[in-house]
Tab-separated table of N, CA and C in Angstrom:
chain	number	residue	atom	x	y	z
K	1	MET	N	176.847	381.250	118.895
K	1	MET	CA	175.145	379.859	118.514
K	1	MET	C	175.876	378.737	118.733
K	2	ALA	N	175.627	377.841	119.615
K	2	ALA	CA	175.669	377.019	120.280
K	2	ALA	C	174.875	375.587	119.614
K	3	ILE	N	175.614	374.691	119.552
K	3	ILE	CA	174.263	373.125	118.772
K	3	ILE	C	174.232	372.886	119.938
K	4	LEU	N	172.366	372.299	120.448
K	4	LEU	CA	171.752	371.741	121.264
K	4	LEU	C	171.662	370.616	121.097
K	5	PRO	N	171.927	370.425	122.457
K	5	PRO	CA	172.684	368.753	122.465
K	5	PRO	C	170.874	368.058	122.197
K	6	PRO	N	171.225	366.624	122.033
K	6	PRO	CA	170.497	365.739	121.590
K	6	PRO	C	169.562	365.733	122.814
K	7	LEU	N	168.282	364.829	122.163
K	7	LEU	CA	166.994	364.874	123.525
K	7	LEU	C	167.401	363.523	124.551
K	8	PRO	N	166.625	363.652	125.257
K	8	PRO	CA	167.022	361.771	125.927
K	8	PRO	C	167.603	360.577	125.311
K	9	GLN	N	167.909	359.941	125.397
K	9	GLN	CA	167.472	359.048	124.590
K	9	GLN	C	167.665	357.429	125.605
K	10	HIS	N	166.702	356.987	124.683
K	10	HIS	CA	167.136	355.493	126.203
K	10	HIS	C	166.547	354.148	125.279
K	11	ILE	N	167.314	353.068	125.050
K	11	ILE	CA	167.106	352.024	124.393
K	11	ILE	C	165.775	351.466	125.188
K	12	GLU	N	165.270	350.415	124.092
K	12	GLU	CA	164.234	349.616	124.908
K	12	GLU	C	164.692	348.253	124.849
K	13	GLY	N	164.933	347.075	125.530
K	13	GLY	CA	164.886	346.477	125.088
K	13	GLY	C	166.449	345.665	125.132
K	14	THR	N	166.785	344.492	124.568
K	14	THR	CA	167.797	344.169	124.308
K	14	THR	C	168.938	344.445	123.372
K	15	ALA	N	170.169	344.191	122.726
K	15	ALA	CA	171.003	344.106	121.073
K	15	ALA	C	170.413	342.795	120.540
K	16	ASN	N	170.080	342.296	121.036
K	16	ASN	CA	169.488	340.911	120.484
K	16	ASN	C	167.855	340.591	120.170
K	17	ASP	N	167.281	341.490	120.143
K	17	ASP	CA	165.407	341.679	120.329
K	17	ASP	C	166.014	341.940	118.842
K	18	PRO	N	164.469	341.329	118.476
K	18	PRO	CA	163.835	341.903	116.939
K	18	PRO	C	163.643	342.760	116.904
K	19	ALA	N	163.718	343.582	115.624
K	19	ALA	CA	163.149	344.762	114.938
K	19	ALA	C	161.569	344.273	115.180
K	20	PRO	N	160.648	345.890	115.430
K	20	PRO	CA	159.200	345.320	115.803
K	20	PRO	C	159.139	345.072	114.069
K	21	VAL	N	157.923	344.853	114.046
K	21	VAL	CA	157.210	344.382	112.043
K	21	VAL	C	156.451	345.256	112.861
K	22	PRO	N	155.415	345.911	112.347
K	22	PRO	CA	154.014	346.531	112.346
K	22	PRO	C	153.231	345.363	111.268
K	23	ASP	N	151.816	345.338	111.669
K	23	ASP	CA	150.829	345.263	111.166
K	23	ASP	C	150.727	345.015	109.743
K	24	PRO	N	150.454	344.178	108.807
K	24	PRO	CA	150.149	344.762	107.298
K	24	PRO	C	149.162	345.718	107.343
K	25	SER	N	148.572	346.602	106.691
K	25	SER	CA	147.735	347.120	106.462
K	25	SER	C	147.919	347.918	105.055
K	26	PRO	N	146.585	347.619	104.538
K	26	PRO	CA	146.891	348.175	103.087
K	26	PRO	C	146.585	349.752	102.815
K	27	THR	N	145.816	350.499	103.662
K	27	THR	CA	145.673	352.014	103.590
K	27	THR	C	147.106	352.953	103.893
K	28	HIS	N	147.830	351.782	104.429
K	28	HIS	CA	148.930	352.755	104.982
K	28	HIS	C	150.805	351.578	104.176
K	29	GLY	N	150.080	351.050	102.985
K	29	GLY	CA	150.859	350.421	101.943
K	29	GLY	C	150.670	350.582	100.942
K	30	SER	N	150.694	349.792	100.012
K	30	SER	CA	150.368	349.768	98.057
K	30	SER	C	149.340	351.057	97.744
K	31	TYR	N	148.420	350.422	98.907
K	31	TYR	CA	146.919	351.055	97.769
K	31	TYR	C	147.396	352.437	98.335
K	32	HIS	N	148.339	353.474	99.708
K	32	HIS	CA	147.948	354.611	99.593
K	32	HIS	C	149.476	354.832	98.575
K	33	TRP	N	150.620	354.422	98.077
K	33	TRP	CA	151.332	354.480	97.651
K	33	TRP	C	151.491	355.527	96.402
K	34	THR	N	150.103	354.170	95.594
K	34	THR	CA	149.493	354.476	94.381
K	34	THR	C	148.193	355.795	94.390
K	35	PHE	N	147.389	355.451	95.418
K	35	PHE	CA	146.784	356.924	95.727
K	35	PHE	C	147.561	358.273	95.696
K	36	GLU	N	148.834	357.793	96.407
K	36	GLU	CA	149.687	359.404	96.128
K	36	GLU	C	150.063	359.326	94.606
K	37	ARG	N	150.245	358.197	93.949
K	37	ARG	CA	150.571	358.708	92.401
K	37	ARG	C	150.252	359.078	90.978
K	38	LEU	N	148.838	358.997	91.546
K	38	LEU	CA	147.611	359.099	90.907
K	38	LEU	C	147.047	360.294	91.163
K	39	MET	N	147.290	360.430	92.375
K	39	MET	CA	146.676	362.075	92.683
K	39	MET	C	147.955	363.211	92.269
K	40	SER	N	149.211	362.659	92.036
K	40	SER	CA	149.792	363.762	90.973
K	40	SER	C	150.078	363.280	89.612
K	41	ALA	N	149.966	362.327	89.143
K	41	ALA	CA	149.799	362.003	87.977
K	41	ALA	C	148.254	363.056	87.426
K	42	ALA	N	147.409	362.817	87.900
K	42	ALA	CA	145.737	363.444	87.290
K	42	ALA	C	146.439	365.197	87.751
K	43	LEU	N	146.973	365.844	88.942
K	43	LEU	CA	147.400	367.144	87.721
K	43	LEU	C	147.989	367.673	87.178
K	44	ILE	N	148.179	366.642	86.280
K	44	ILE	CA	148.936	367.125	85.393
K	44	ILE	C	147.546	368.039	83.388
K	45	PRO	N	147.270	366.856	83.367
K	45	PRO	CA	145.792	367.231	82.541
K	45	PRO	C	144.793	368.597	83.319
K	46	LEU	N	145.023	367.893	84.287
K	46	LEU	CA	144.037	368.876	85.312
K	46	LEU	C	144.651	369.992	85.137
K	47	THR	N	145.756	370.620	85.399
K	47	THR	CA	146.233	371.843	85.018
K	47	THR	C	146.166	372.143	84.001
K	48	ILE	N	146.816	371.789	83.099
K	48	ILE	CA	146.747	371.912	81.496
K	48	ILE	C	145.324	372.552	80.958
K	49	ALA	N	144.389	371.114	81.547
K	49	ALA	CA	143.000	371.430	80.413
K	49	ALA	C	142.339	372.679	80.457
K	50	PRO	N	142.042	373.139	81.356
K	50	PRO	CA	141.625	374.801	81.845
K	50	PRO	C	141.813	376.000	80.228
K	51	PHE	N	143.809	375.996	80.116
K	51	PHE	CA	143.785	376.846	79.588
K	51	PHE	C	143.909	376.521	78.224
K	52	ALA	N	144.351	374.589	77.962
K	52	ALA	CA	144.259	374.280	76.364
K	52	ALA	C	142.657	374.164	75.580
K	53	ALA	N	141.768	374.234	76.575
K	53	ALA	CA	140.302	373.976	75.715
K	53	ALA	C	140.165	376.095	75.905
K	54	GLY	N	140.475	376.529	76.055
K	54	GLY	CA	140.468	377.727	76.206
K	54	GLY	C	138.667	378.290	76.675
K	55	SER	N	137.963	377.259	77.640
K	55	SER	CA	136.901	377.324	78.745
K	55	SER	C	137.117	377.324	79.440
K	56	LEU	N	136.176	377.969	80.157
K	56	LEU	CA	136.560	377.776	81.868
K	56	LEU	C	135.865	377.460	83.104
K	57	ASN	N	135.695	376.558	83.368
K	57	ASN	CA	134.850	375.612	83.530
K	57	ASN	C	134.641	375.081	84.978
K	58	PRO	N	133.871	376.087	85.711
K	58	PRO	CA	133.928	375.779	87.048
K	58	PRO	C	134.124	374.292	87.849
K	59	VAL	N	133.474	373.759	87.131
K	59	VAL	CA	134.444	371.409	87.456
K	59	VAL	C	135.532	371.524	87.167
K	60	MET	N	135.648	371.673	86.679
K	60	MET	CA	137.267	371.897	85.933
K	60	MET	C	137.919	372.112	87.271
K	61	ASP	N	137.468	373.570	87.694
K	61	ASP	CA	138.094	374.421	88.106
K	61	ASP	C	138.012	374.041	89.217
K	62	ALA	N	136.904	373.649	89.926
K	62	ALA	CA	137.081	372.364	91.626
K	62	ALA	C	137.594	371.373	91.885
K	63	ALA	N	138.146	370.711	89.911
K	63	ALA	CA	138.651	369.762	90.322
K	63	ALA	C	139.871	369.510	90.906
K	64	LEU	N	140.980	371.359	89.957
K	64	LEU	CA	142.244	371.153	89.739
K	64	LEU	C	141.799	371.831	91.414
K	65	CYS	N	141.540	372.550	92.097
K	65	CYS	CA	141.282	373.241	93.617
K	65	CYS	C	141.250	371.874	94.057
K	66	PHE	N	140.469	370.798	94.123
K	66	PHE	CA	140.329	369.644	95.091
K	66	PHE	C	141.482	368.806	94.957
K	67	GLY	N	142.035	368.639	93.558
K	67	GLY	CA	143.468	368.317	93.479
K	67	GLY	C	145.035	368.967	94.030
K	68	VAL	N	144.774	370.197	93.889
K	68	VAL	CA	145.649	371.316	94.457
K	68	VAL	C	145.797	370.555	95.790
K	69	LEU	N	144.784	370.822	96.623
K	69	LEU	CA	144.762	370.682	98.054
K	69	LEU	C	144.897	368.989	98.494
K	70	ILE	N	144.485	368.755	98.378
K	70	ILE	CA	144.700	366.704	99.102
K	70	ILE	C	146.408	366.266	98.300
K	71	HIS	N	147.095	367.196	97.487
K	71	HIS	CA	148.338	367.188	96.739
K	71	HIS	C	148.809	367.505	97.487
K	72	SER	N	148.891	368.242	98.044
K	72	SER	CA	149.432	369.707	99.112
K	72	SER	C	149.702	368.797	100.527
K	73	HIS	N	148.463	368.427	100.688
K	73	HIS	CA	148.218	367.554	102.290
K	73	HIS	C	148.506	366.737	102.371
K	74	ILE	N	148.419	365.914	101.596
K	74	ILE	CA	149.373	364.245	101.778
K	74	ILE	C	151.345	364.502	101.440
K	75	GLY	N	151.231	365.786	100.335
K	75	GLY	CA	152.997	366.290	100.497
K	75	GLY	C	153.499	366.309	102.190
K	76	PHE	N	152.745	367.531	102.754
K	76	PHE	CA	153.377	367.822	104.013
K	76	PHE	C	152.946	366.468	104.764
K	77	GLN	N	151.827	365.542	104.911
K	77	GLN	CA	151.600	364.934	105.541
K	77	GLN	C	153.167	363.902	106.419
K	78	SER	N	153.309	363.454	104.869
K	78	SER	CA	154.855	362.679	104.514
K	78	SER	C	155.228	363.650	105.677
K	79	ILE	N	156.276	364.845	104.975
K	79	ILE	CA	157.132	365.880	105.884
K	79	ILE	C	156.830	365.344	107.305
K	80	ILE	N	155.484	365.601	107.850
K	80	ILE	CA	155.634	365.542	109.591
K	80	ILE	C	155.975	363.862	109.072
K	81	ILE	N	155.317	362.888	109.061
K	81	ILE	CA	155.467	361.215	108.936
K	81	ILE	C	156.983	361.076	108.989
K	82	ASP	N	158.364	361.260	108.385
K	82	ASP	CA	159.028	361.344	108.103
K	82	ASP	C	160.043	362.052	108.960
K	83	TYR	N	160.107	363.203	109.210
K	83	TYR	CA	160.545	364.632	109.944
K	83	TYR	C	160.644	364.363	111.689
K	84	ILE	N	159.202	363.950	112.091
K	84	ILE	CA	158.549	364.029	113.286
K	84	ILE	C	158.513	362.742	113.983
K	85	PRO	N	159.318	362.425	114.790
K	85	PRO	CA	159.398	361.159	114.877
K	85	PRO	C	158.131	360.715	116.950
K	86	THR	N	157.414	360.071	116.470
K	86	THR	CA	156.032	359.750	117.185
K	86	THR	C	156.473	359.494	118.962
K	87	LYS	N	157.794	358.384	119.009
K	87	LYS	CA	158.499	358.493	120.264
K	87	LYS	C	159.638	359.195	120.734
K	88	ARG	N	160.063	360.597	119.726
K	88	ARG	CA	161.162	361.358	120.541
K	88	ARG	C	159.971	362.311	120.664
K	89	LEU	N	159.147	362.899	120.157
K	89	LEU	CA	158.247	364.086	120.383
K	89	LEU	C	156.729	364.149	119.614
K	90	PRO	N	155.978	363.346	120.780
K	90	PRO	CA	155.221	363.016	120.589
K	90	PRO	C	153.714	363.945	120.358
K	91	LYS	N	154.071	365.095	121.183
K	91	LYS	CA	153.160	365.921	121.128
K	91	LYS	C	153.382	367.168	120.221
K	92	THR	N	154.607	367.522	119.707
K	92	THR	CA	154.949	368.270	118.660
K	92	THR	C	154.101	367.632	117.491
K	93	ARG	N	154.347	366.431	117.251
K	93	ARG	CA	153.902	365.379	116.553
K	93	ARG	C	152.534	365.375	115.951
K	94	THR	N	151.475	365.843	117.413
K	94	THR	CA	149.854	365.551	117.070
K	94	THR	C	149.508	366.893	117.011
K	95	LEU	N	150.915	368.005	117.625
K	95	LEU	CA	150.448	369.543	117.049
K	95	LEU	C	150.546	369.826	115.768
K	96	LEU	N	151.672	369.303	115.395
K	96	LEU	CA	151.743	369.712	113.690
K	96	LEU	C	150.060	368.952	113.167
K	97	TRP	N	150.029	367.653	112.899
K	97	TRP	CA	148.870	367.033	112.604
K	97	TRP	C	147.811	367.671	112.442
K	98	TRP	N	147.484	368.405	113.941
K	98	TRP	CA	146.026	369.116	113.995
K	98	TRP	C	146.441	370.373	113.379
K	99	GLY	N	147.678	371.121	113.726
K	99	GLY	CA	148.128	372.088	112.417
K	99	GLY	C	147.280	372.213	111.041
K	100	LEU	N	148.370	370.885	110.673
K	100	LEU	CA	148.382	370.039	109.190
K	100	LEU	C	146.645	369.903	108.672
K	101	ARG	N	145.374	369.680	109.438
K	101	ARG	CA	144.029	369.552	109.328
K	101	ARG	C	143.249	370.645	109.085
K	102	GLY	N	143.745	371.661	110.841
K	102	GLY	CA	143.310	372.673	110.139
K	102	GLY	C	143.726	373.778	109.193
K	103	ALA	N	144.851	373.691	108.598
K	103	ALA	CA	145.479	374.655	107.306
K	103	ALA	C	144.548	374.172	106.274
K	104	THR	N	144.569	372.262	105.948
K	104	THR	CA	144.052	372.219	104.691
K	104	THR	C	142.504	372.656	104.593
K	105	LEU	N	141.615	372.380	105.705
K	105	LEU	CA	140.040	372.823	106.426
K	105	LEU	C	140.290	374.546	105.562
K	106	LEU	N	141.376	375.483	106.582
K	106	LEU	CA	140.718	377.032	106.412
K	106	LEU	C	141.639	377.226	104.771
K	107	VAL	N	142.190	376.354	103.484
K	107	VAL	CA	142.626	377.026	102.586
K	107	VAL	C	141.831	376.132	101.659
K	108	GLY	N	141.131	375.013	101.852
K	108	GLY	CA	139.823	374.389	101.558
K	108	GLY	C	138.477	375.470	101.401
K	109	VAL	N	138.288	376.304	102.334
K	109	VAL	CA	137.098	377.149	102.670
K	109	VAL	C	137.535	378.581	101.880
K	110	GLY	N	138.512	378.819	101.996
K	110	GLY	CA	139.329	379.757	101.145
K	110	GLY	C	139.024	380.105	99.769
K	111	LEU	N	139.498	378.412	99.201
K	111	LEU	CA	139.233	378.552	97.660
K	111	LEU	C	137.914	378.004	97.542
K	112	TYR	N	136.610	377.546	97.962
K	112	TYR	CA	135.836	377.196	97.971
K	112	TYR	C	134.941	378.862	96.818
K	113	GLU	N	135.891	379.967	98.952
K	113	GLU	CA	134.515	381.282	98.584
K	113	GLU	C	135.198	382.113	97.734
K	114	PHE	N	135.944	381.534	97.118
K	114	PHE	CA	137.524	382.083	95.808
K	114	PHE	C	136.446	382.001	94.321
K	115	GLU	N	136.009	380.563	94.762
K	115	GLU	CA	135.578	380.546	93.603
K	115	GLU	C	134.058	379.851	93.366
K	116	THR	N	133.822	380.772	94.233
K	116	THR	CA	132.169	380.294	94.320
K	116	THR	C	131.788	382.297	93.874
K	117	ASN	N	132.746	383.121	95.050
K	117	ASN	CA	132.388	384.555	94.652
K	117	ASN	C	133.108	385.197	94.254
K	118	ASP	N	134.155	384.916	93.562
K	118	ASP	CA	135.117	385.582	92.685
K	118	ASP	C	134.670	385.351	91.330
K	119	VAL	N	136.387	385.210	90.719
K	119	VAL	CA	136.371	385.018	89.631
K	119	VAL	C	136.766	383.418	88.910
K	120	GLY	N	137.396	382.343	90.248
K	120	GLY	CA	137.858	381.648	89.957
K	120	GLY	C	139.493	381.375	89.874
K	121	VAL	N	139.957	380.277	90.194
K	121	VAL	CA	141.571	379.771	90.099
K	121	VAL	C	141.974	380.325	88.568
K	122	THR	N	141.661	379.372	88.007
K	122	THR	CA	141.762	379.426	86.402
K	122	THR	C	141.934	380.501	85.778
K	123	GLU	N	140.385	381.773	85.744
K	123	GLU	CA	140.448	382.697	85.351
K	123	GLU	C	141.309	384.220	86.225
K	124	ALA	N	141.402	383.663	87.653
K	124	ALA	CA	142.816	384.769	88.103
K	124	ALA	C	143.988	384.395	87.077
K	125	ILE	N	144.464	383.194	87.440
K	125	ILE	CA	145.459	382.747	87.078
K	125	ILE	C	145.616	383.343	85.090
K	126	LYS	N	144.749	383.303	84.815
K	126	LYS	CA	144.954	383.655	83.324
K	126	LYS	C	144.826	385.029	83.081
K	127	ARG	N	144.401	386.156	84.324
K	127	ARG	CA	144.583	387.206	84.148
K	127	ARG	C	145.798	387.884	84.446
K	128	ILE	N	146.385	387.283	85.669
K	128	ILE	CA	147.910	387.561	86.019
K	128	ILE	C	148.494	387.012	85.137
K	129	TRP	N	147.966	386.142	84.118
K	129	TRP	CA	149.800	385.782	82.752
K	129	TRP	C	149.587	386.815	81.922
K	130	THR	N	148.421	387.228	81.131
K	130	THR	CA	148.123	388.316	80.522
K	130	THR	C	148.322	389.629	81.148
K	131	ALA	N	148.055	389.613	82.289
K	131	ALA	CA	148.608	391.316	82.871
K	131	ALA	C	150.098	391.701	82.247
């Protein structure tokens, strides 16, 4: 098995040109980072509360599902941003963006169906845990 050759490479400008600096945007800066950390921290009590309280509340269950869904979406979004460069693979990146959006929508619909037409996530975990 041979190693694949690198994609075609080219240099824009000269060695003395400064690196491009993106325009500042609060949605891609500290606010975005803070939202990611708050979402991660919120999952800790959302995961423990339904089992510690002993009651199965549909609102708490929906909040847990929403938190896990958004947390997963942000995580996979970060993987695409970090490992699929726009300049080298623009079509692949666009395909993965739409694939992620479709998968998030599909999982969201699946969780909604499971919550409304079945026992719900926390009750399912409780049943599996005690089986």
